[in-house]
CSV table of C-alpha atoms and ligand atoms in Angstrom, one decimal:
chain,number,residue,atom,x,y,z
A,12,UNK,CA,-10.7,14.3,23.0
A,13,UNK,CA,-10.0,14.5,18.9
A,14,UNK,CA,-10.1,10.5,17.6
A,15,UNK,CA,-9.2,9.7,14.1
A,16,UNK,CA,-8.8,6.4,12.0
A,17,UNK,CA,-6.3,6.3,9.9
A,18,UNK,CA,-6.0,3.8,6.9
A,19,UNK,CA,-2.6,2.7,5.9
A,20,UNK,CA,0.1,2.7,7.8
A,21,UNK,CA,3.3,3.3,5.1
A,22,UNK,CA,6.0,5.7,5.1
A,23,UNK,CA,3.7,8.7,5.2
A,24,UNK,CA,0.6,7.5,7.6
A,25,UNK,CA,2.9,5.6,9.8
A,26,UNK,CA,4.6,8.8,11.1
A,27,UNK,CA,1.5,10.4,11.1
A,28,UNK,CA,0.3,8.0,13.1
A,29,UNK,CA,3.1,8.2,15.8
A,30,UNK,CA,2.9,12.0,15.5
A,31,UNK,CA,-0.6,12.4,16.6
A,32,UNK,CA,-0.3,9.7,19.2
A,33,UNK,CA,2.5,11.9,20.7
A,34,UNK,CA,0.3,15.0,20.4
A,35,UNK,CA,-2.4,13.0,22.4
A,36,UNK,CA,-4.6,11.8,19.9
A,37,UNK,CA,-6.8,9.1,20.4
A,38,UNK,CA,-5.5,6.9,16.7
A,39,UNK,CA,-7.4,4.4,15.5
A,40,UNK,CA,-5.5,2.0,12.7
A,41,UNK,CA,-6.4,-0.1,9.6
A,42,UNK,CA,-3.3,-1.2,7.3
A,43,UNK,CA,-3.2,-4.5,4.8
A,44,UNK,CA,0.0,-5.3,6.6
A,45,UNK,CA,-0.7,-6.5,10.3
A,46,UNK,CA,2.4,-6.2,11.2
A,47,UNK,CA,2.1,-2.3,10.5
A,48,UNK,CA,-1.0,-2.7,12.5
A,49,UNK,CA,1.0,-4.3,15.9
A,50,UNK,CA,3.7,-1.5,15.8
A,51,UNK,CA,1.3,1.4,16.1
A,52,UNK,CA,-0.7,-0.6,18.0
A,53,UNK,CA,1.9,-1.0,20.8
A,54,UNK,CA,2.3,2.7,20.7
A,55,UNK,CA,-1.1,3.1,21.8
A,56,UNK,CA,-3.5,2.7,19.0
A,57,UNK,CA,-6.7,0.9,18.4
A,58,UNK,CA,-6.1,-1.6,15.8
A,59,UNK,CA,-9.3,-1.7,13.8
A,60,UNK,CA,-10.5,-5.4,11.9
A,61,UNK,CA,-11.9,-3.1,8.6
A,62,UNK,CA,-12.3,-0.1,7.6
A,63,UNK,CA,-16.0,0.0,8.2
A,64,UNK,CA,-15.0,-1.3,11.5
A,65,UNK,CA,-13.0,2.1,11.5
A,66,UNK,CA,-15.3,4.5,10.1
A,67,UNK,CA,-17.7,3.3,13.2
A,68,UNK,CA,-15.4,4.3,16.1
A,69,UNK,CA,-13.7,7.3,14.8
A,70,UNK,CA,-15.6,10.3,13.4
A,71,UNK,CA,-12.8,11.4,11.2
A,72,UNK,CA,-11.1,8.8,8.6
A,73,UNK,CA,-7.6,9.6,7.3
A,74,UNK,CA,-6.8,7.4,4.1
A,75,UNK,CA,-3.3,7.7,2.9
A,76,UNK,CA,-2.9,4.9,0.6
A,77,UNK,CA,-0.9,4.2,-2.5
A,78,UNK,CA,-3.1,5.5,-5.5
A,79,UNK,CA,-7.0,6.2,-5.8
A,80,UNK,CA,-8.0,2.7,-6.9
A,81,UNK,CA,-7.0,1.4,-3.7
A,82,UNK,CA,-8.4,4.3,-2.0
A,83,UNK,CA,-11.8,3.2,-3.9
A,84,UNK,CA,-11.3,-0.4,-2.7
A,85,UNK,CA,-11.2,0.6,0.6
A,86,UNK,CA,-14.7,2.7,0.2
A,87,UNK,CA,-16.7,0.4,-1.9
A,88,UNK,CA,-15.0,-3.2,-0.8
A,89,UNK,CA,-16.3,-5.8,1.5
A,90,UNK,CA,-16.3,-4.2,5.1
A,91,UNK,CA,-15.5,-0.8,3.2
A,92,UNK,CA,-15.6,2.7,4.7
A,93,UNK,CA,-19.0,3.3,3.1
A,94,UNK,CA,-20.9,0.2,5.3
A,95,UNK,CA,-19.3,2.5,8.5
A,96,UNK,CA,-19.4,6.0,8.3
A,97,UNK,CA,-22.6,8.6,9.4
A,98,UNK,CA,-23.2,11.8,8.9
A,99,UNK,CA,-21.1,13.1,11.3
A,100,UNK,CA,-17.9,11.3,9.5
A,101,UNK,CA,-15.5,13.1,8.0
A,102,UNK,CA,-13.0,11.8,5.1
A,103,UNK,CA,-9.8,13.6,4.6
A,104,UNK,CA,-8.0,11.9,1.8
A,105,UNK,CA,-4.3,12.2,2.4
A,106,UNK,CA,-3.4,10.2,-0.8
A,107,UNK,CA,-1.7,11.9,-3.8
A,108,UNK,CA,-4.3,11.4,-5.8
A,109,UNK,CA,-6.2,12.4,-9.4
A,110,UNK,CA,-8.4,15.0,-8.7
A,111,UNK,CA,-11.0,13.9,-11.2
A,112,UNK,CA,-11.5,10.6,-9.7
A,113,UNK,CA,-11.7,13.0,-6.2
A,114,UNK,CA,-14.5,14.9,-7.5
A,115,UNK,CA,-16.3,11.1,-8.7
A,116,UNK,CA,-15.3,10.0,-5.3
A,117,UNK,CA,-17.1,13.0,-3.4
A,118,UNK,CA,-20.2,13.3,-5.5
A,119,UNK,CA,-20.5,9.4,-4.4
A,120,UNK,CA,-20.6,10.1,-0.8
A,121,UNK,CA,-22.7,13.4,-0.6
A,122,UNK,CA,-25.3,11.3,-2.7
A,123,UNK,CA,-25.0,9.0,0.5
A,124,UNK,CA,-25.0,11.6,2.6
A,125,UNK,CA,-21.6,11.7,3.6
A,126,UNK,CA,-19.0,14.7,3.5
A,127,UNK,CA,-15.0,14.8,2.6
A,128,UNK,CA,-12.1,17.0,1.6
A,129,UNK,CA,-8.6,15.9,0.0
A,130,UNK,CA,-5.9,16.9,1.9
A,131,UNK,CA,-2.5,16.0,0.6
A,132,UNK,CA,0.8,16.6,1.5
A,133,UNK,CA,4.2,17.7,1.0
A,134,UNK,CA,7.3,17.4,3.1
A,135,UNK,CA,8.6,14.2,2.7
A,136,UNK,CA,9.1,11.7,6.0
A,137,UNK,CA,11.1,14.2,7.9
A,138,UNK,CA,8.5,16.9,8.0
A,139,UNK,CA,6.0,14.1,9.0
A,140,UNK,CA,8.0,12.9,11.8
A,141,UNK,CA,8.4,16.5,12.7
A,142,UNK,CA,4.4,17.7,12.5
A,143,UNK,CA,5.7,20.1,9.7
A,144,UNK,CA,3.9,19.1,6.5
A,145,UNK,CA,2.4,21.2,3.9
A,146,UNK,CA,-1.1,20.1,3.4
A,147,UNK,CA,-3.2,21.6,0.5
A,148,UNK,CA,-7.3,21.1,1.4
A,149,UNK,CA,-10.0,20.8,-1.3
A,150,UNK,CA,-13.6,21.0,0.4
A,151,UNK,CA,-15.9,23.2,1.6
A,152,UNK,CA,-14.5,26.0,3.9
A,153,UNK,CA,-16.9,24.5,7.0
A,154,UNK,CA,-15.0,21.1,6.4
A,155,UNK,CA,-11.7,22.7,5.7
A,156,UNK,CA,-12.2,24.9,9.1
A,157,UNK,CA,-13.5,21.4,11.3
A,158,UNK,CA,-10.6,19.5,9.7
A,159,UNK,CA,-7.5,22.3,10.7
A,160,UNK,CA,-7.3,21.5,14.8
A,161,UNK,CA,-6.6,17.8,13.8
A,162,UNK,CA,-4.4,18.8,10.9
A,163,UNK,CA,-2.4,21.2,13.0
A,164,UNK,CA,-1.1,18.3,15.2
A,165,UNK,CA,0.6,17.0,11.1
A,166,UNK,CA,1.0,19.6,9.4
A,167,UNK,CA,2.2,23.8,9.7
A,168,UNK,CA,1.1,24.9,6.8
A,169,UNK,CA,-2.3,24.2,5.9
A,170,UNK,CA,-3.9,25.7,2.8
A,171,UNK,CA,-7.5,25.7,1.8
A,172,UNK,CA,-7.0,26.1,-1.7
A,173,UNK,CA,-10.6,25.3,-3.5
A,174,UNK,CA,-13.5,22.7,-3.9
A,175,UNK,CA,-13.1,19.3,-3.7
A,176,UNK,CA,-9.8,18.0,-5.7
A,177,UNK,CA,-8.5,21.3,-6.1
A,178,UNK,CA,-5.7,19.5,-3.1
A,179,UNK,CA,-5.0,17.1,-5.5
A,180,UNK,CA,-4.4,19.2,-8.7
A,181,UNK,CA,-2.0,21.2,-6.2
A,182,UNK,CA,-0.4,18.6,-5.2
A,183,UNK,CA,0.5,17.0,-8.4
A,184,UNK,CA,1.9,20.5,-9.7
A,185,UNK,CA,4.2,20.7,-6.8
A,186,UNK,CA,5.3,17.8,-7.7
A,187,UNK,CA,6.1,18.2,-11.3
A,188,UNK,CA,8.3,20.9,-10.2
A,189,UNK,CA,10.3,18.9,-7.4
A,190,UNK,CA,10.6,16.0,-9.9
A,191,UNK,CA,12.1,18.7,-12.2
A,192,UNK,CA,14.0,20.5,-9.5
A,193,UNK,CA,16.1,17.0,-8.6
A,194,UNK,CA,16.4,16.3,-11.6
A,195,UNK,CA,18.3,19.0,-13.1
A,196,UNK,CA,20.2,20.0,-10.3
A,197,UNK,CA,21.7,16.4,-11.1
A,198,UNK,CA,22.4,16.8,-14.3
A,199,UNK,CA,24.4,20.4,-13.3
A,200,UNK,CA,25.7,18.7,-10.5
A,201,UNK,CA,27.4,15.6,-12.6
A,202,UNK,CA,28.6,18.2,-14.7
A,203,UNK,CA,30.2,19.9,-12.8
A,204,UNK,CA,32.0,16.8,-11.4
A,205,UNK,CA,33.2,15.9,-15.2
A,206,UNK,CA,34.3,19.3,-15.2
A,207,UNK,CA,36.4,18.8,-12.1
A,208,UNK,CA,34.3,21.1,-9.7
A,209,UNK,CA,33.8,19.6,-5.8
A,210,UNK,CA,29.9,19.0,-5.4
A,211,UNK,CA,29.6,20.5,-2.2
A,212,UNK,CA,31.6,23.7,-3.5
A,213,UNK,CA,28.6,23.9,-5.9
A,214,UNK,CA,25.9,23.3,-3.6
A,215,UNK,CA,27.1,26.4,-1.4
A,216,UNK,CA,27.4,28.4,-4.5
A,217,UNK,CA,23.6,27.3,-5.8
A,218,UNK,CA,21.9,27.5,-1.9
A,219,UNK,CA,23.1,30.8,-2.1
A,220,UNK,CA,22.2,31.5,-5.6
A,221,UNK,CA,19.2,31.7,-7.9
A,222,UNK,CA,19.6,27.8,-8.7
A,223,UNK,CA,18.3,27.1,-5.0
A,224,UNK,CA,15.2,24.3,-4.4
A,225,UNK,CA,14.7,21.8,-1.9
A,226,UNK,CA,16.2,19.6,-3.9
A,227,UNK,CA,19.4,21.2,-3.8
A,228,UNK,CA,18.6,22.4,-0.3
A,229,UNK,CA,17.8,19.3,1.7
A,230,UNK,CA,18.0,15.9,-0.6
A,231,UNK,CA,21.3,16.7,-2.1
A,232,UNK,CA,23.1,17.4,0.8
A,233,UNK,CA,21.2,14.6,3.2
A,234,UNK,CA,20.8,12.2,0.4
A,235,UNK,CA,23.0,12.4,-2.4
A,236,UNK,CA,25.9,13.5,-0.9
A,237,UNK,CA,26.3,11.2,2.2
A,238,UNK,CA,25.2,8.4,-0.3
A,239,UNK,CA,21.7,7.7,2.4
A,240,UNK,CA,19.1,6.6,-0.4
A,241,UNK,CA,17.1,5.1,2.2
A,242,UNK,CA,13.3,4.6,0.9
A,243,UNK,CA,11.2,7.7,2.2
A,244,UNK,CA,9.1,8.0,-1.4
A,245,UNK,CA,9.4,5.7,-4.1
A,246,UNK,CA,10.7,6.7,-7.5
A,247,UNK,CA,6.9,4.6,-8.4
A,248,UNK,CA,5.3,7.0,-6.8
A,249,UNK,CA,6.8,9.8,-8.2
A,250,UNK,CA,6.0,8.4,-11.4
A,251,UNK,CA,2.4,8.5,-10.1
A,252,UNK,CA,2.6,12.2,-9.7
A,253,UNK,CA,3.8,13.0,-12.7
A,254,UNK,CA,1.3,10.7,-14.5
A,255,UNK,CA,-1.1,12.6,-13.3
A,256,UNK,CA,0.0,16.2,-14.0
A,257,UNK,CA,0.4,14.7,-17.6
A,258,UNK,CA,-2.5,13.2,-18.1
A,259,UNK,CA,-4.1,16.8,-16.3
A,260,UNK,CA,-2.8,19.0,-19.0
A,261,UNK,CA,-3.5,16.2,-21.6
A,262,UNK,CA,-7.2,17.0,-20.4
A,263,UNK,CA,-6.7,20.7,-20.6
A,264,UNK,CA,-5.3,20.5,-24.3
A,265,UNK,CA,-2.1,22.5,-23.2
A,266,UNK,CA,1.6,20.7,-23.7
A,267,UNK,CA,4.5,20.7,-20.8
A,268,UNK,CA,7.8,21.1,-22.7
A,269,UNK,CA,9.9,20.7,-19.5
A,270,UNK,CA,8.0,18.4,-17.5
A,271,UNK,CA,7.7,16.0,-20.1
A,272,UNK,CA,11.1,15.8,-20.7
A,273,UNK,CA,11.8,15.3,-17.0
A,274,UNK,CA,9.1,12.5,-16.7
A,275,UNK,CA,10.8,10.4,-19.8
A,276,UNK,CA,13.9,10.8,-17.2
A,277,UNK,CA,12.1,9.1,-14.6
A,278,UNK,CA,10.2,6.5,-16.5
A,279,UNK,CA,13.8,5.4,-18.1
A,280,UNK,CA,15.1,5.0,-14.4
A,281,UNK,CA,11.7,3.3,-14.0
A,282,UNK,CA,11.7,0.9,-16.9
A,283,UNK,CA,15.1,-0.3,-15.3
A,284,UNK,CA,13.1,-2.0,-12.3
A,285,UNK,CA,14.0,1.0,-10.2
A,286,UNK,CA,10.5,2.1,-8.9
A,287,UNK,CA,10.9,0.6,-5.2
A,288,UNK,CA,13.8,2.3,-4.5
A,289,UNK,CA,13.9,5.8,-3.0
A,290,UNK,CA,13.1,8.7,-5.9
A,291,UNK,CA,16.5,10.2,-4.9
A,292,UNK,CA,17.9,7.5,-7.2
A,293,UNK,CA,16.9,9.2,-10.3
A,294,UNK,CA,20.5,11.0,-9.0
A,295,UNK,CA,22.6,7.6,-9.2
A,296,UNK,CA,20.5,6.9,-12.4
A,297,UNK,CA,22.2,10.5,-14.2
A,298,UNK,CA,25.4,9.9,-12.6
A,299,UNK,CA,25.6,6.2,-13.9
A,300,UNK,CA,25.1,7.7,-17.8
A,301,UNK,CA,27.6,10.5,-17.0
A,302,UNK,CA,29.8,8.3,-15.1
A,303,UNK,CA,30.5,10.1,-12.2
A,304,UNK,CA,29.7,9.7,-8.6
A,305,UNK,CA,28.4,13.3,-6.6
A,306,UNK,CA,29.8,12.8,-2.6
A,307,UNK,CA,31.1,14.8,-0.1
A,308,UNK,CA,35.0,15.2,-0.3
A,309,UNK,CA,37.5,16.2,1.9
A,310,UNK,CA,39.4,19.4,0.8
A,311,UNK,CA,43.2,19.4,2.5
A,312,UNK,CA,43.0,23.3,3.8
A,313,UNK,CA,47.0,24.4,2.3
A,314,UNK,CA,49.3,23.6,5.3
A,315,UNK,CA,47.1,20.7,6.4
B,409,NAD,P1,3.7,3.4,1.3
B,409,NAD,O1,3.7,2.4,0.1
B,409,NAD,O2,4.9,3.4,2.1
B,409,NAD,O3,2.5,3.1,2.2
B,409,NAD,C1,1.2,2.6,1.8
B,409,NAD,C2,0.5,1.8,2.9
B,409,NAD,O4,-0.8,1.4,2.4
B,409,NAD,C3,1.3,0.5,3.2
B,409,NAD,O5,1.5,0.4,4.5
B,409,NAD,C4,0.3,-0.6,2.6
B,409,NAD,O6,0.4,-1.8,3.3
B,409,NAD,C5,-1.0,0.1,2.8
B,409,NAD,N1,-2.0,-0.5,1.9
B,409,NAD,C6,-1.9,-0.7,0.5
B,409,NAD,N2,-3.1,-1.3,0.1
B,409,NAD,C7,-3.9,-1.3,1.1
B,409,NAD,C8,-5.3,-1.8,1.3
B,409,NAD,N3,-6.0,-2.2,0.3
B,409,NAD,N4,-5.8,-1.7,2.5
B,409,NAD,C9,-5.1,-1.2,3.6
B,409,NAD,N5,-3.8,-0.8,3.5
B,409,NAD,C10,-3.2,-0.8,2.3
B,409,NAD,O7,3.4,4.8,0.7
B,409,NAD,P2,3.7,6.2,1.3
B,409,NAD,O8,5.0,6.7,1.0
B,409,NAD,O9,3.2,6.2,2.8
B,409,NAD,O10,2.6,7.1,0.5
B,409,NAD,C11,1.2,7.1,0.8
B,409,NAD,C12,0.6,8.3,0.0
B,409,NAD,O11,1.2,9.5,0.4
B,409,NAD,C13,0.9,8.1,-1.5
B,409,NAD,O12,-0.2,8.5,-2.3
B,409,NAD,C14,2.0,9.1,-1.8
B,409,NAD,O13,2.1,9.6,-3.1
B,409,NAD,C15,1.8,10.2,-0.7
B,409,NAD,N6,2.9,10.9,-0.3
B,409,NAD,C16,4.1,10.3,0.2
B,409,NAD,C17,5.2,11.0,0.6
B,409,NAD,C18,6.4,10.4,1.1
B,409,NAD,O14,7.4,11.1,1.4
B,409,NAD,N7,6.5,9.1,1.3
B,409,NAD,C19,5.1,12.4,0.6
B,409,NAD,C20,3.9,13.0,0.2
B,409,NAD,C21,2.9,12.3,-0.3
């Protein structure tokens, strides 16, 4: 019987949570927020007092937390991972994270003889819900290979894609191109409206055209359009991301034209005390400058 711990219990780890319950997993839980705790508890898991406590019972430790310093709190703390896990442990770190502090992270825990990859993921809460993630693994290819049974029960694509933190550079590049994507197809979108075009006339044309992403794909039809910004991932933390691709190619002495005038986008929608709402906002954010609003509409068929 595969057991795993997982440490936090938010948007993303929640559903994971549930998911590998339902796939007969034996879950363990740790989360800041009890009540998190009680809900997955009375879906069958073990609600853990700390994450040492955690790291104790379960032989492999999912952390999927907010940013890295949290995730470092949670190692090095009081009652941290660190005082609970053995040799046999394994970490998979499910945060979007920055893969230099990965690498600082891992060389800590070999030196206490202790293993880890980062596995993060793509997909959004849908695909979690589903068991359909992307997840992109850093780590050595014995870890990667011991980690994919578990992962399979979260995720359908799983990639092994280099050493430790190459997961997290990945991840943040993927998402410098969705935070891109959505934003652009906003702008043509709210366009297009001025210009008197329907927006789901245009979002047949692109999906069917070279101007297709899963921004146009999936959010603009199931978000923007029937007006559901419901929180799935923050617009903070997709600030996060593309703080970290930034600061990434800062390191690598190379500029990013487009992606840096993309993130001034979303750190103007940010500055505006917007960072807690859903990161499909950045939409209402473009359509409030061109003053327009993209929804479905009702076209009367001629003779209707
Ligand atoms: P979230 O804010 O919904 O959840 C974070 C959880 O961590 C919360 O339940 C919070 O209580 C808990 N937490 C915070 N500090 C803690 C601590 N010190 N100890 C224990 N628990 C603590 O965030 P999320 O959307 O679930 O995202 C989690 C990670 O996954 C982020 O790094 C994010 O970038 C990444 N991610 C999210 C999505 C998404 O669609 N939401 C998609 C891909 C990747």
């Amino acid at each position: 019987m595969m057991r795993v711990g997982i440490i936090g219990l938010g948007n993303m780890g929640g559903r994971m949570a549930k998911r590998l319950l339902e796939q007969g997993v034996e879950v363990g839980v740790f989360d800041l927020n009890k009540e998190f705790m009680r809900t997955y508890a009375s879906l069958g898991a073990e609600e853990a007092e700390s994450p040492a406590d955690l790291a104790s019972k379960f032989q492999y430790v999912i952390t999927v937390l907010p940013n890295v310093y949290i995730v470092k709190e949670i190692l090095i703390g009081e009652d941290g991972l660190m005082k609970g896990l053995n040799p046999n442990s394994l970490l998979i770190e499910m945060t979007t994270s920055i893969p230099s502090e990965t690498k600082e992270i891992n060389k800590m825990l070999k030196n206490a003889g202790f293993r880890m990859i980062d596995a993060p993921v793509s997909g959004g809460v849908k695909k979690a819900e589903d068991g359909t993630l992307s997840i992109m693994v850093g780590g050595e290819v014995s870890d990667f290979e011991e980690a994919k049974p578990l992962l399979s029960n979260i995720g359908q694509n799983i990639i092994h894609v280099g050493e430790v933190g190459a997961g997290h550079t990945i991840k943040a590049l993927n998402n410098m191109i969705s935070a891109a994507t959505l934003a652009v197809t906003g702008e043509a979108i709210a366009l297009g409206v001025k210009l008197g075009l329907e927006p789901t006339k245009m979002l047949s044309v692109i999906n069917s055209s070279t101007g297709k992403s899963f921004s146009s794909d999936f959010k603009f039809p199931n978000q923007v359009l029937t007006r559901n910004f419901e929180v799935g991932f923050t617009l903070d933390l997709m600030v996060k991301d593309l703080k970290i691709a930034m600061s990434m190619a800062e390191e690598e002495k190379v500029p990013l034209f487009i992606s840096s005038a993309s993130f001034q986008l979303w750190k103007q929608a940010w500055s505006q005390g917007k960072g807690s709402q859903d990161h499909t906002t950045i939409v209402k954010h473009i359509e409030e400058m061109f003053n327009v609003e993209i929804k479905a509409e009702m076209t009367l068929l001629p003779g209707e």
